[in-house]
Amino acid sequence: MITVHEVSKLTGVSIRTLHHYDKLGLLKPVAVTEAGYRLYDESSLIRLQSILLFRELQFPLKDIGRILDSPAFDRNKALDQQIHLLELQREHIDNLIDLAKGIRFVGVKHMTTDFRPFDTKKIDEYAREAKASWGTTPEWKEYEQKSKGRTKEQTAAISEGMMDIFRSFGAIREGDPASAEAQALVNKLQGYITENFYTCSDKILLSLSKMYGGGGSMTESIDKVGGPGTGEFAERAIAAHCQA
């Protein structure tokens, strides 16, 4: 566990901003000491990275919170988008550097007609497309509708309910993922997602399962409540369900 001051020093994010994220429910501390000090762990830092990546894509904080709390959140997709955006920004900066060097050595009079390095249309267009990819799918729209008006407490309760299902997966993770008990949990999970987030088809469920057992932050969260290997077991149980 590390304090809010240590998180600020490590990440460069101001303490004031971290307090603001806490107030919004965007980045809650995992614990608060008796003296009132906020404490964070590795999963907090991973979530903070995701927040900062979406900020680079110019997402409003309220949208970032909804995306990160959605079971459809794909951190690899977000990273791929951020990498491409940074590459575009690097290309833009390199062009500006070349222009500045050219002016320095050739003279401004010989380069006054070249304004292409200042053009950010490619960056702006990609940022718009990336944002749209998270907010225009039917599932996202359904999720927005279902989550509208929920309090922080209600949202937290729904998230905890989903973790309860993974706790049940964890209790049988040494068994057969195709067993009747495991398949009953798959059906329960699918129904829970449909009820609280969006219509969860077998195709969507199979896609989500890759995050459950893929080794990322979602897997870590699942294994934290269900025990090591729970996310991977849930993934295999869902695969058995979709193949049936």
XYZ file of N, CA and C in Angstrom:
732
model
N 0.843 -1.198 0.000
C 0.000 0.000 0.000
C 0.883 1.255 0.000
N 0.456 2.268 -0.748
C 1.176 3.538 -0.741
C 0.188 4.678 -0.523
N 0.684 5.787 0.030
C -0.171 6.913 0.358
C -0.441 7.767 -0.875
N -1.380 8.683 -0.731
C -1.718 9.579 -1.839
C -0.517 10.446 -2.206
N 0.297 10.823 -1.216
C 1.495 11.614 -1.500
C 2.495 10.806 -2.335
N 2.617 9.526 -2.020
C 3.535 8.673 -2.778
C 3.029 8.426 -4.190
N 1.713 8.268 -4.341
C 1.128 8.117 -5.680
C 1.405 9.368 -6.505
N 1.220 10.524 -5.896
C 1.453 11.796 -6.584
C 2.907 11.914 -7.033
N 3.824 11.554 -6.130
C 5.252 11.643 -6.452
C 5.629 10.658 -7.550
N 5.037 9.459 -7.504
C 5.356 8.416 -8.477
C 4.807 8.722 -9.862
N 3.602 9.289 -9.925
C 2.900 9.457 -11.202
C 2.945 10.873 -11.761
N 3.231 11.859 -10.905
C 3.196 13.240 -11.362
C 1.808 13.849 -11.336
N 0.812 13.073 -10.904
C -0.553 13.583 -10.774
C -0.670 14.283 -9.421
N -1.183 15.492 -9.417
C -1.223 16.264 -8.181
C -2.138 15.617 -7.139
N -1.852 15.882 -5.880
C -2.683 15.374 -4.795
C -4.101 15.919 -4.933
N -4.215 17.160 -5.332
C -5.533 17.774 -5.518
C -6.335 17.010 -6.564
N -5.674 16.628 -7.669
C -6.358 15.865 -8.724
C -6.771 14.487 -8.210
N -5.904 13.829 -7.454
C -6.229 12.517 -6.901
C -7.411 12.600 -5.941
N -7.468 13.664 -5.145
C -8.611 13.875 -4.257
C -9.890 14.080 -5.074
N -9.746 14.806 -6.193
C -10.899 15.049 -7.067
C -11.394 13.739 -7.672
N -10.463 12.879 -8.116
C -10.838 11.579 -8.675
C -11.553 10.733 -7.626
N -11.100 10.824 -6.383
C -11.746 10.091 -5.282
C -13.174 10.598 -5.086
N -13.340 11.901 -5.071
C -14.657 12.508 -4.865
C -15.633 12.093 -5.959
N -15.129 11.973 -7.192
C -15.972 11.577 -8.326
C -16.246 10.075 -8.353
N -15.525 9.317 -7.546
C -15.648 7.863 -7.586
C -14.858 7.252 -8.717
N -13.996 8.040 -9.333
C -13.221 7.581 -10.484
C -12.024 6.742 -10.038
N -11.383 7.142 -8.948
C -10.245 6.407 -8.407
C -10.338 6.455 -6.887
N -11.017 5.467 -6.327
C -11.187 5.403 -4.887
C -9.976 4.718 -4.249
N -9.529 5.191 -3.091
C -8.462 4.474 -2.378
C -8.966 3.117 -1.924
N -8.069 2.164 -1.802
C -8.479 0.826 -1.378
C -8.700 0.787 0.134
N -8.144 1.778 0.825
C -8.335 1.855 2.273
C -8.043 3.273 2.737
N -8.569 3.611 3.908
C -8.300 4.905 4.535
C -7.895 4.633 5.981
N -6.754 5.166 6.406
C -6.275 4.912 7.753
C -7.126 5.662 8.774
N -6.925 5.326 10.042
C -7.644 6.011 11.112
C -7.335 7.501 11.122
N -6.155 7.843 10.647
C -5.753 9.253 10.593
C -6.301 9.956 9.353
N -6.999 9.189 8.493
C -7.607 9.789 7.309
C -6.744 9.764 6.067
N -5.631 9.032 6.092
C -4.753 8.967 4.928
C -5.288 7.953 3.920
N -5.372 8.371 2.665
C -5.814 7.480 1.602
C -4.684 6.533 1.220
N -5.013 5.257 1.012
C -4.026 4.263 0.632
C -4.415 3.611 -0.694
N -3.412 3.365 -1.538
C -3.629 2.805 -2.868
C -2.728 1.583 -3.064
N -3.143 0.682 -3.973
C -2.328 -0.490 -4.271
C -2.004 -0.537 -5.766
N -1.449 -1.658 -6.202
C -1.034 -1.782 -7.608
C -2.221 -1.667 -8.559
N -3.367 -2.237 -8.183
C -4.547 -2.143 -9.050
C -4.997 -0.687 -9.190
N -4.772 0.117 -8.150
C -5.110 1.541 -8.218
C -4.248 2.244 -9.262
N -2.958 1.898 -9.282
C -2.044 2.515 -10.244
C -2.391 2.106 -11.673
N -2.805 0.851 -11.847
C -3.209 0.381 -13.180
C -4.441 1.159 -13.650
N -5.400 1.349 -12.744
C -6.603 2.109 -13.096
C -6.246 3.557 -13.394
N -5.322 4.133 -12.619
C -4.903 5.512 -12.859
C -4.263 5.642 -14.236
N -3.468 4.651 -14.633
C -2.888 4.679 -15.978
C -3.984 4.736 -17.037
N -5.018 3.918 -16.862
C -6.115 3.903 -17.824
C -6.825 5.253 -17.863
N -7.003 5.869 -16.705
C -7.633 7.187 -16.634
C -6.815 8.194 -17.427
N -5.515 8.179 -17.216
C -4.645 9.143 -17.888
C -4.595 8.900 -19.394
N -4.665 7.623 -19.799
C -4.679 7.316 -21.228
C -5.923 7.890 -21.886
N -7.068 7.728 -21.241
C -8.300 8.268 -21.796
C -8.310 9.799 -21.762
N -7.656 10.385 -20.778
C -7.556 11.850 -20.747
C -6.762 12.348 -21.948
N -5.742 11.566 -22.348
C -4.973 11.933 -23.539
C -5.847 11.904 -24.788
N -6.866 11.036 -24.769
C -7.817 10.971 -25.878
C -8.947 11.983 -25.704
N -8.823 12.843 -24.679
C -9.744 13.962 -24.429
C -11.146 13.495 -24.037
N -11.226 12.393 -23.303
C -12.513 11.927 -22.783
C -12.873 12.718 -21.528
N -14.146 13.092 -21.358
C -14.593 13.696 -20.095
C -14.459 12.672 -18.968
N -14.211 13.135 -17.757
C -14.014 12.238 -16.623
C -15.219 11.337 -16.389
N -16.428 11.879 -16.556
C -17.629 11.070 -16.304
C -17.709 9.901 -17.280
N -17.277 10.113 -18.524
C -17.285 9.026 -19.505
C -16.208 7.996 -19.200
N -15.062 8.470 -18.709
C -13.977 7.558 -18.366
C -14.428 6.596 -17.266
N -15.109 7.136 -16.263
C -15.592 6.303 -15.179
C -16.545 5.224 -15.660
N -17.449 5.578 -16.557
C -18.414 4.607 -17.079
C -17.728 3.520 -17.879
N -16.729 3.914 -18.665
C -16.018 2.937 -19.498
C -15.230 1.970 -18.633
N -14.492 2.494 -17.661
C -13.653 1.643 -16.819
C -14.489 0.699 -15.951
N -15.682 1.116 -15.584
C -16.532 0.295 -14.725
C -17.400 -0.676 -15.518
N -17.378 -0.534 -16.834
C -18.157 -1.443 -17.674
C -17.427 -2.767 -17.829
N -18.148 -3.896 -17.784
C -17.488 -5.190 -17.996
C -16.956 -5.342 -19.414
N -17.326 -4.439 -20.308
C -16.850 -4.513 -21.694
C -15.524 -3.788 -21.883
N -15.002 -3.168 -20.809
C -13.756 -2.416 -20.956
C -12.610 -3.339 -21.361
N -11.926 -2.966 -22.428
C -10.809 -3.741 -22.962
C -9.555 -2.872 -22.861
N -8.728 -3.136 -21.861
C -7.554 -2.309 -21.638
C -6.571 -2.394 -22.806
N -6.465 -3.563 -23.433
C -5.553 -3.696 -24.577
C -5.989 -2.807 -25.733
N -7.306 -2.723 -25.949
C -7.813 -1.848 -27.000
C -7.469 -0.400 -26.691
N -7.645 0.004 -25.431
C -7.328 1.373 -25.035
C -5.843 1.657 -25.230
N -4.991 0.700 -24.879
C -3.545 0.880 -25.039
C -3.165 0.989 -26.510
N -3.772 0.160 -27.351
C -3.483 0.221 -28.790
C -3.835 1.603 -29.346
N -4.972 2.135 -28.920
C -5.377 3.467 -29.376
C -4.402 4.527 -28.893
N -3.989 4.425 -27.624
C -3.075 5.416 -27.077
C -1.718 5.366 -27.771
N -1.234 4.151 -28.043
C 0.051 4.009 -28.739
C -0.011 4.687 -30.102
N -1.099 4.449 -30.841
C -1.221 5.044 -32.171
C -1.318 6.564 -32.078
N -2.063 7.061 -31.097
C -2.191 8.505 -30.934
C -0.839 9.132 -30.604
N -0.067 8.493 -29.740
C 1.252 9.010 -29.391
C 2.190 8.991 -30.593
N 2.059 7.959 -31.424
C 2.885 7.902 -32.634
C 2.541 9.056 -33.576
N 1.242 9.368 -33.683
C 0.833 10.505 -34.513
C 1.354 11.812 -33.937
N 1.313 11.924 -32.611
C 1.815 13.142 -31.965
C 3.323 13.272 -32.139
N 4.022 12.128 -32.064
C 5.478 12.149 -32.276
C 5.808 12.594 -33.696
N 5.051 12.082 -34.672
C 5.250 12.485 -36.069
C 5.021 13.987 -36.221
N 3.976 14.491 -35.554
C 3.666 15.919 -35.606
C 4.808 16.746 -35.017
N 5.331 16.327 -33.872
C 6.419 17.062 -33.223
C 7.690 17.001 -34.069
N 7.977 15.824 -34.632
C 9.161 15.693 -35.493
C 9.077 16.647 -36.680
N 7.886 16.785 -37.257
C 7.713 17.699 -38.392
C 7.941 19.151 -37.965
N 7.467 19.500 -36.780
C 7.680 20.858 -36.277
C 9.162 21.118 -36.007
N 9.852 20.101 -35.471
C 11.293 20.241 -35.219
C 12.039 20.442 -36.529
N 11.685 19.646 -37.549
C 12.340 19.783 -38.860
C 12.088 21.168 -39.444
N 10.862 21.676 -39.285
C 10.545 23.004 -39.785
C 11.366 24.061 -39.070
N 11.440 23.955 -37.751
C 12.193 24.933 -36.964
C 13.672 24.915 -37.348
N 14.234 23.719 -37.545
C 15.638 23.613 -37.950
C 15.844 24.222 -39.333
N 14.857 23.967 -40.213
C 14.963 24.527 -41.558
C 14.970 26.042 -41.535
N 14.103 26.627 -40.723
C 14.059 28.089 -40.593
C 15.380 28.598 -40.031
N 15.919 27.845 -39.060
C 17.173 28.272 -38.420
C 18.326 28.299 -39.405
N 18.387 27.301 -40.296
C 19.538 27.201 -41.185
C 19.309 27.808 -42.565
N 18.057 27.830 -43.016
C 17.776 28.351 -44.356
C 17.261 29.779 -44.301
N 16.499 30.057 -43.244
C 15.931 31.399 -43.142
C 14.427 31.359 -43.315
N 13.726 32.145 -42.536
C 12.275 32.131 -42.532
C 11.686 32.548 -43.863
N 12.358 33.416 -44.610
C 11.825 33.893 -45.880
C 11.653 32.771 -46.889
N 12.472 31.744 -46.774
C 12.427 30.649 -47.741
C 11.442 29.555 -47.341
N 10.787 29.691 -46.182
C 9.912 28.638 -45.696
C 8.556 29.163 -45.241
N 8.203 30.372 -45.611
C 6.968 30.977 -45.122
C 5.712 30.334 -45.700
N 5.838 29.568 -46.775
C 4.638 28.974 -47.377
C 4.375 27.545 -46.878
N 5.264 27.020 -46.054
C 5.114 25.644 -45.592
C 4.477 25.616 -44.200
N 3.154 25.397 -44.176
C 2.434 25.331 -42.907
C 1.934 23.916 -42.604
N 2.356 22.951 -43.411
C 1.887 21.578 -43.208
C 2.241 21.004 -41.832
N 3.437 21.323 -41.287
C 3.768 20.762 -39.968
C 2.823 21.194 -38.845
N 2.062 22.276 -39.072
C 1.140 22.750 -38.039
C -0.225 22.055 -38.126
N -0.420 21.272 -39.161
C -1.713 20.620 -39.390
C -1.900 19.451 -38.413
N -2.939 19.504 -37.612
C -3.214 18.425 -36.638
C -4.476 17.641 -37.005
N -4.919 17.777 -38.239
C -6.170 17.111 -38.639
C -6.095 15.593 -38.453
N -4.950 14.995 -38.768
C -4.813 13.548 -38.639
C -4.953 13.120 -37.172
N -4.341 13.871 -36.277
C -4.425 13.566 -34.844
C -5.854 13.746 -34.352
N -6.464 14.874 -34.714
C -7.822 15.173 -34.250
C -8.825 14.137 -34.763
N -8.646 13.726 -36.024
C -9.566 12.754 -36.614
C -9.453 11.402 -35.901
N -8.217 10.978 -35.615
C -8.048 9.688 -34.946
C -8.615 9.742 -33.522
N -8.396 10.847 -32.822
C -8.934 10.992 -31.468
C -10.456 10.902 -31.489
N -11.088 11.520 -32.475
C -12.555 11.459 -32.596
C -13.012 10.031 -32.849
N -12.304 9.336 -33.742
C -12.674 7.954 -34.057
C -12.512 7.051 -32.836
N -11.434 7.267 -32.081
C -11.203 6.455 -30.885
C -12.302 6.679 -29.864
N -12.680 7.928 -29.669
C -13.749 8.239 -28.725
C -15.068 7.624 -29.175
N -15.315 7.709 -30.474
C -16.571 7.178 -31.004
C -16.642 5.658 -30.830
N -15.494 4.998 -30.909
C -15.488 3.533 -30.801
C -15.919 3.066 -29.423
N -15.818 3.945 -28.428
C -16.225 3.570 -27.070
C -17.652 4.021 -26.753
N -18.196 4.899 -27.573
C -19.481 5.463 -27.186
C -20.637 5.307 -28.147
N -20.460 4.573 -29.250
C -21.534 4.507 -30.239
C -22.061 3.099 -30.474
N -21.516 2.103 -29.809
C -22.022 0.749 -30.016
C -23.386 0.606 -29.341
N -24.232 -0.302 -29.846
C -25.534 -0.527 -29.202
C -25.386 -0.929 -27.743
N -24.349 -1.729 -27.440
C -24.124 -2.160 -26.060
C -23.807 -0.966 -25.162
N -22.998 -0.061 -25.675
C -22.648 1.116 -24.870
C -23.874 1.988 -24.624
N -24.660 2.180 -25.653
C -25.864 2.999 -25.499
C -26.829 2.360 -24.496
N -26.954 1.030 -24.553
C -27.818 0.335 -23.604
C -27.265 0.465 -22.190
N -25.956 0.362 -22.069
C -25.311 0.510 -20.762
C -25.536 1.917 -20.208
N -25.390 2.927 -21.062
C -25.626 4.306 -20.627
C -27.050 4.475 -20.105
N -28.005 3.887 -20.809
C -29.407 3.998 -20.428
C -29.658 3.308 -19.088
N -29.107 2.119 -18.918
C -29.342 1.376 -17.685
C -28.623 1.983 -16.489
N -27.489 2.629 -16.735
C -26.721 3.183 -15.620
C -27.133 4.609 -15.270
N -27.997 5.188 -16.099
C -28.418 6.566 -15.873
C -29.123 6.701 -14.517
N -28.689 7.647 -13.733
C -29.340 7.914 -12.463
C -28.879 7.038 -11.314
N -27.987 6.084 -11.571
C -27.495 5.241 -10.484
C -26.597 6.044 -9.550
N -26.725 5.793 -8.283
C -25.840 6.427 -7.314
C -24.516 5.663 -7.283
N -23.498 6.252 -6.653
C -22.214 5.573 -6.510
C -22.386 4.282 -5.727
N -23.275 4.337 -4.725
C -23.510 3.149 -3.897
C -24.146 2.026 -4.709
N -25.091 2.389 -5.580
C -25.744 1.386 -6.422
C -24.755 0.778 -7.415
N -23.924 1.637 -7.998
C -22.914 1.153 -8.941
C -21.938 0.213 -8.249
N -21.529 0.579 -7.040
C -20.598 -0.263 -6.286
C -21.248 -1.601 -5.934
N -22.540 -1.573 -5.589
C -23.258 -2.801 -5.230
C -23.360 -3.737 -6.427
N -23.588 -3.172 -7.613
C -23.678 -3.983 -8.830
C -22.325 -4.619 -9.139
N -21.267 -3.836 -8.997
C -19.922 -4.375 -9.226
C -19.605 -5.486 -8.237
N -20.005 -5.295 -6.982
C -19.760 -6.310 -5.963
C -20.567 -7.576 -6.261
N -21.789 -7.395 -6.781
C -22.608 -8.551 -7.144
C -21.947 -9.387 -8.220
N -21.293 -8.718 -9.164
C -20.593 -9.441 -10.217
C -19.388 -10.181 -9.646
N -18.685 -9.531 -8.708
C -17.551 -10.188 -8.074
C -18.000 -11.401 -7.255
N -19.208 -11.347 -6.711
C -19.740 -12.500 -5.970
C -19.856 -13.724 -6.880
N -20.241 -13.479 -8.123
C -20.336 -14.593 -9.074
C -18.950 -15.192 -9.308
N -17.947 -14.326 -9.423
C -16.586 -14.832 -9.627
C -16.051 -15.519 -8.370
N -16.515 -15.095 -7.217
C -16.151 -15.820 -5.993
C -16.662 -17.259 -6.063
N -17.868 -17.405 -6.611
C -18.437 -18.745 -6.770
C -17.639 -19.554 -7.787
N -17.184 -18.894 -8.860
C -16.307 -19.580 -9.812
C -15.034 -20.039 -9.094
N -14.513 -19.175 -8.239
C -13.284 -19.499 -7.520
C -13.423 -20.714 -6.629
N -14.606 -20.888 -6.062
C -14.841 -22.010 -5.150
C -14.779 -23.359 -5.863
N -14.980 -23.368 -7.191
C -14.977 -24.639 -7.936
C -13.892 -24.659 -9.019
N -12.926 -23.744 -8.906
C -11.954 -23.568 -9.991
C -11.048 -24.778 -10.213
N -11.002 -25.707 -9.251
C -10.189 -26.910 -9.430
C -10.958 -28.009 -10.159
N -12.236 -27.752 -10.450
C -13.066 -28.772 -11.076
C -13.134 -28.651 -12.592
N -14.179 -29.228 -13.151
C -14.379 -29.267 -14.597
C -15.157 -28.022 -15.035
N -14.587 -27.192 -15.930
C -15.292 -25.988 -16.378
C -16.559 -26.290 -17.174
N -16.700 -27.520 -17.650
C -17.899 -27.906 -18.406
C -18.953 -28.545 -17.512
N -18.690 -28.623 -16.199
C -19.638 -29.256 -15.286
C -20.934 -28.448 -15.204
N -21.978 -29.104 -14.725
C -23.273 -28.445 -14.596
C -23.193 -27.242 -13.658
N -22.390 -27.375 -12.595
C -22.251 -26.279 -11.639
C -21.566 -25.067 -12.273
N -20.510 -25.325 -13.028
C -19.789 -24.235 -13.693
C -20.674 -23.579 -14.749
N -21.416 -24.396 -15.497
C -22.271 -23.852 -16.549
C -23.439 -23.056 -15.968
N -23.895 -23.452 -14.785
C -24.945 -22.671 -14.124
C -24.425 -21.287 -13.760
N -23.152 -21.210 -13.363
C -22.547 -19.912 -13.037
C -22.358 -19.061 -14.294
N -22.020 -19.709 -15.407
C -21.894 -18.977 -16.675
C -23.238 -18.345 -17.036
N -24.303 -19.121 -16.919
C -25.642 -18.589 -17.212
C -26.003 -17.451 -16.262
N -25.617 -17.597 -15.004
C -25.898 -16.557 -14.014
C -25.139 -15.276 -14.359
N -23.875 -15.427 -14.748
C -23.057 -14.274 -15.124
C -23.628 -13.584 -16.352
N -23.998 -14.350 -17.353
C -24.557 -13.796 -18.587
C -25.848 -13.032 -18.286
N -26.691 -13.611 -17.456
C -27.933 -12.943 -17.094
C -27.691 -11.683 -16.283
N -26.691 -11.722 -15.424
C -26.379 -10.561 -14.582
C -25.902 -9.387 -15.438
N -25.043 -9.678 -16.423
C -24.553 -8.632 -17.324
C -25.713 -8.042 -18.121
N -26.589 -8.904 -18.624
C -27.749 -8.432 -19.391
C -28.655 -7.561 -18.537
N -28.872 -7.960 -17.317
C -29.772 -7.219 -16.432
C -29.211 -5.860 -16.028
N -27.915 -5.786 -15.794
C -27.341 -4.575 -15.208
C -26.523 -3.719 -16.164
N -26.113 -4.296 -17.313
C -25.238 -3.536 -18.203
C -25.807 -3.441 -19.624
N -25.843 -4.542 -20.328
C -26.355 -4.571 -21.698
C -26.614 -6.017 -22.075
N -27.357 -6.199 -23.177
C -27.680 -7.546 -23.633
C -26.402 -8.313 -23.942
N -26.187 -9.388 -23.222
C -24.937 -10.141 -23.327
C -25.167 -11.419 -24.135
N -24.899 -11.340 -25.426
C -25.022 -12.512 -26.295
C -23.853 -13.455 -26.021
N -23.933 -14.673 -26.563
C -22.815 -15.607 -26.415
C -21.539 -15.036 -27.029
N -21.676 -14.329 -28.131
C -20.511 -13.744 -28.792
C -19.846 -12.705 -27.903
N -20.653 -11.860 -27.290
C -20.109 -10.839 -26.395
C -19.499 -11.492 -25.162
N -20.191 -12.493 -24.626
C -19.696 -13.181 -23.436
C -18.343 -13.827 -23.711
N -18.202 -14.423 -24.886
C -16.940 -15.060 -25.247
C -15.826 -14.023 -25.349
N -16.162 -12.857 -25.902
C -15.188 -11.781 -26.002
C -14.772 -11.296 -24.620
N -15.751 -11.146 -23.725
C -15.449 -10.704 -22.359
C -14.570 -11.720 -21.638
N -14.781 -13.005 -21.942
C -14.027 -14.050 -21.247
C -12.533 -13.923 -21.493
N -12.155 -13.354 -22.640
C -10.735 -13.183 -22.947
C -10.089 -12.213 -21.964
N -10.883 -11.251 -21.468
C -10.367 -10.323 -20.458
C -10.344 -10.982 -19.083
N -11.331 -11.842 -18.828
C -11.389 -12.499 -17.528
C -10.150 -13.367 -17.290
N -9.704 -14.043 -18.327
C -8.568 -14.950 -18.160
C -7.305 -14.518 -18.871
N -7.301 -13.298 -19.412
C -6.185 -12.861 -20.244
C -4.967 -12.340 -19.521
N -5.030 -12.242 -18.205
C -3.840 -11.830 -17.454
C -3.720 -10.347 -17.179
N -4.727 -9.540 -17.578
C -4.668 -8.100 -17.334
C -5.263 -7.714 -15.992
N -5.647 -6.448 -15.883
C -6.172 -5.942 -14.616
C -7.487 -6.620 -14.238
N -8.310 -6.991 -15.241
C -9.557 -7.677 -14.948
C -9.277 -9.049 -14.328
N -8.311 -9.763 -14.885
C -7.940 -11.066 -14.329
C -7.441 -10.917 -12.896
N -6.644 -9.895 -12.649
C -6.114 -9.663 -11.302
C -7.245 -9.415 -10.310
N -8.243 -8.632 -10.723
C -9.373 -8.340 -9.836
C -10.170 -9.602 -9.531
N -10.372 -10.420 -10.568
C -11.138 -11.663 -10.391
C -10.375 -12.634 -9.497
N -9.080 -12.794 -9.763
C -8.277 -13.716 -8.966
C -8.139 -13.232 -7.529
N -8.266 -11.939 -7.332
C -8.156 -11.384 -5.980
C -9.327 -11.840 -5.116
N -10.523 -11.946 -5.725
C -11.707 -12.346 -4.943
C -11.938 -13.853 -4.974
N -11.518 -14.516 -6.053
C -11.799 -15.938 -6.194
C -10.616 -16.851 -5.977
N -9.424 -16.277 -5.945
C -8.218 -17.077 -5.804
C -7.501 -17.225 -7.139
N -6.208 -17.505 -7.109
C -5.419 -17.644 -8.344
C -6.042 -18.646 -9.310
N -6.151 -18.232 -10.567
C -6.692 -19.120 -11.594
C -8.183 -19.004 -11.817
N -8.855 -18.156 -11.012
C -10.310 -18.035 -11.156
C -10.690 -17.439 -12.507
N -9.989 -16.392 -12.920
C -10.302 -15.756 -14.201
C -10.116 -16.710 -15.362
N -9.036 -17.484 -15.315
C -8.760 -18.443 -16.387
C -9.801 -19.554 -16.380
N -10.245 -19.987 -15.193
C -11.282 -21.019 -15.097
C -12.605 -20.502 -15.665
N -12.957 -19.262 -15.341
C -14.188 -18.666 -15.863
C -14.132 -18.582 -17.384
N -12.961 -18.245 -17.908
C -12.801 -18.174 -19.367
C -13.060 -19.542 -20.005
N -12.538 -20.608 -19.405
C -12.722 -21.952 -19.954
C -14.180 -22.404 -19.818
N -14.803 -22.007 -18.724
C -16.215 -22.374 -18.535
C -17.089 -21.686 -19.573
N -16.784 -20.434 -19.855
C -17.548 -19.699 -20.868
C -17.298 -20.287 -22.254
N -16.063 -20.688 -22.534
C -15.752 -21.313 -23.829
C -16.553 -22.605 -23.993
N -16.655 -23.375 -22.910
C -17.434 -24.617 -22.968
C -18.914 -24.315 -23.213
N -19.405 -23.246 -22.608
C -20.798 -22.837 -22.799
C -21.059 -22.452 -24.256
N -20.151 -21.684 -24.814
C -20.350 -21.171 -26.184
C -20.151 -22.262 -27.244
N -19.446 -23.306 -26.891
C -19.211 -24.406 -27.836
C -20.337 -25.445 -27.789
N -21.142 -25.386 -26.742
C -22.205 -26.386 -26.563
C -23.299 -26.228 -27.617
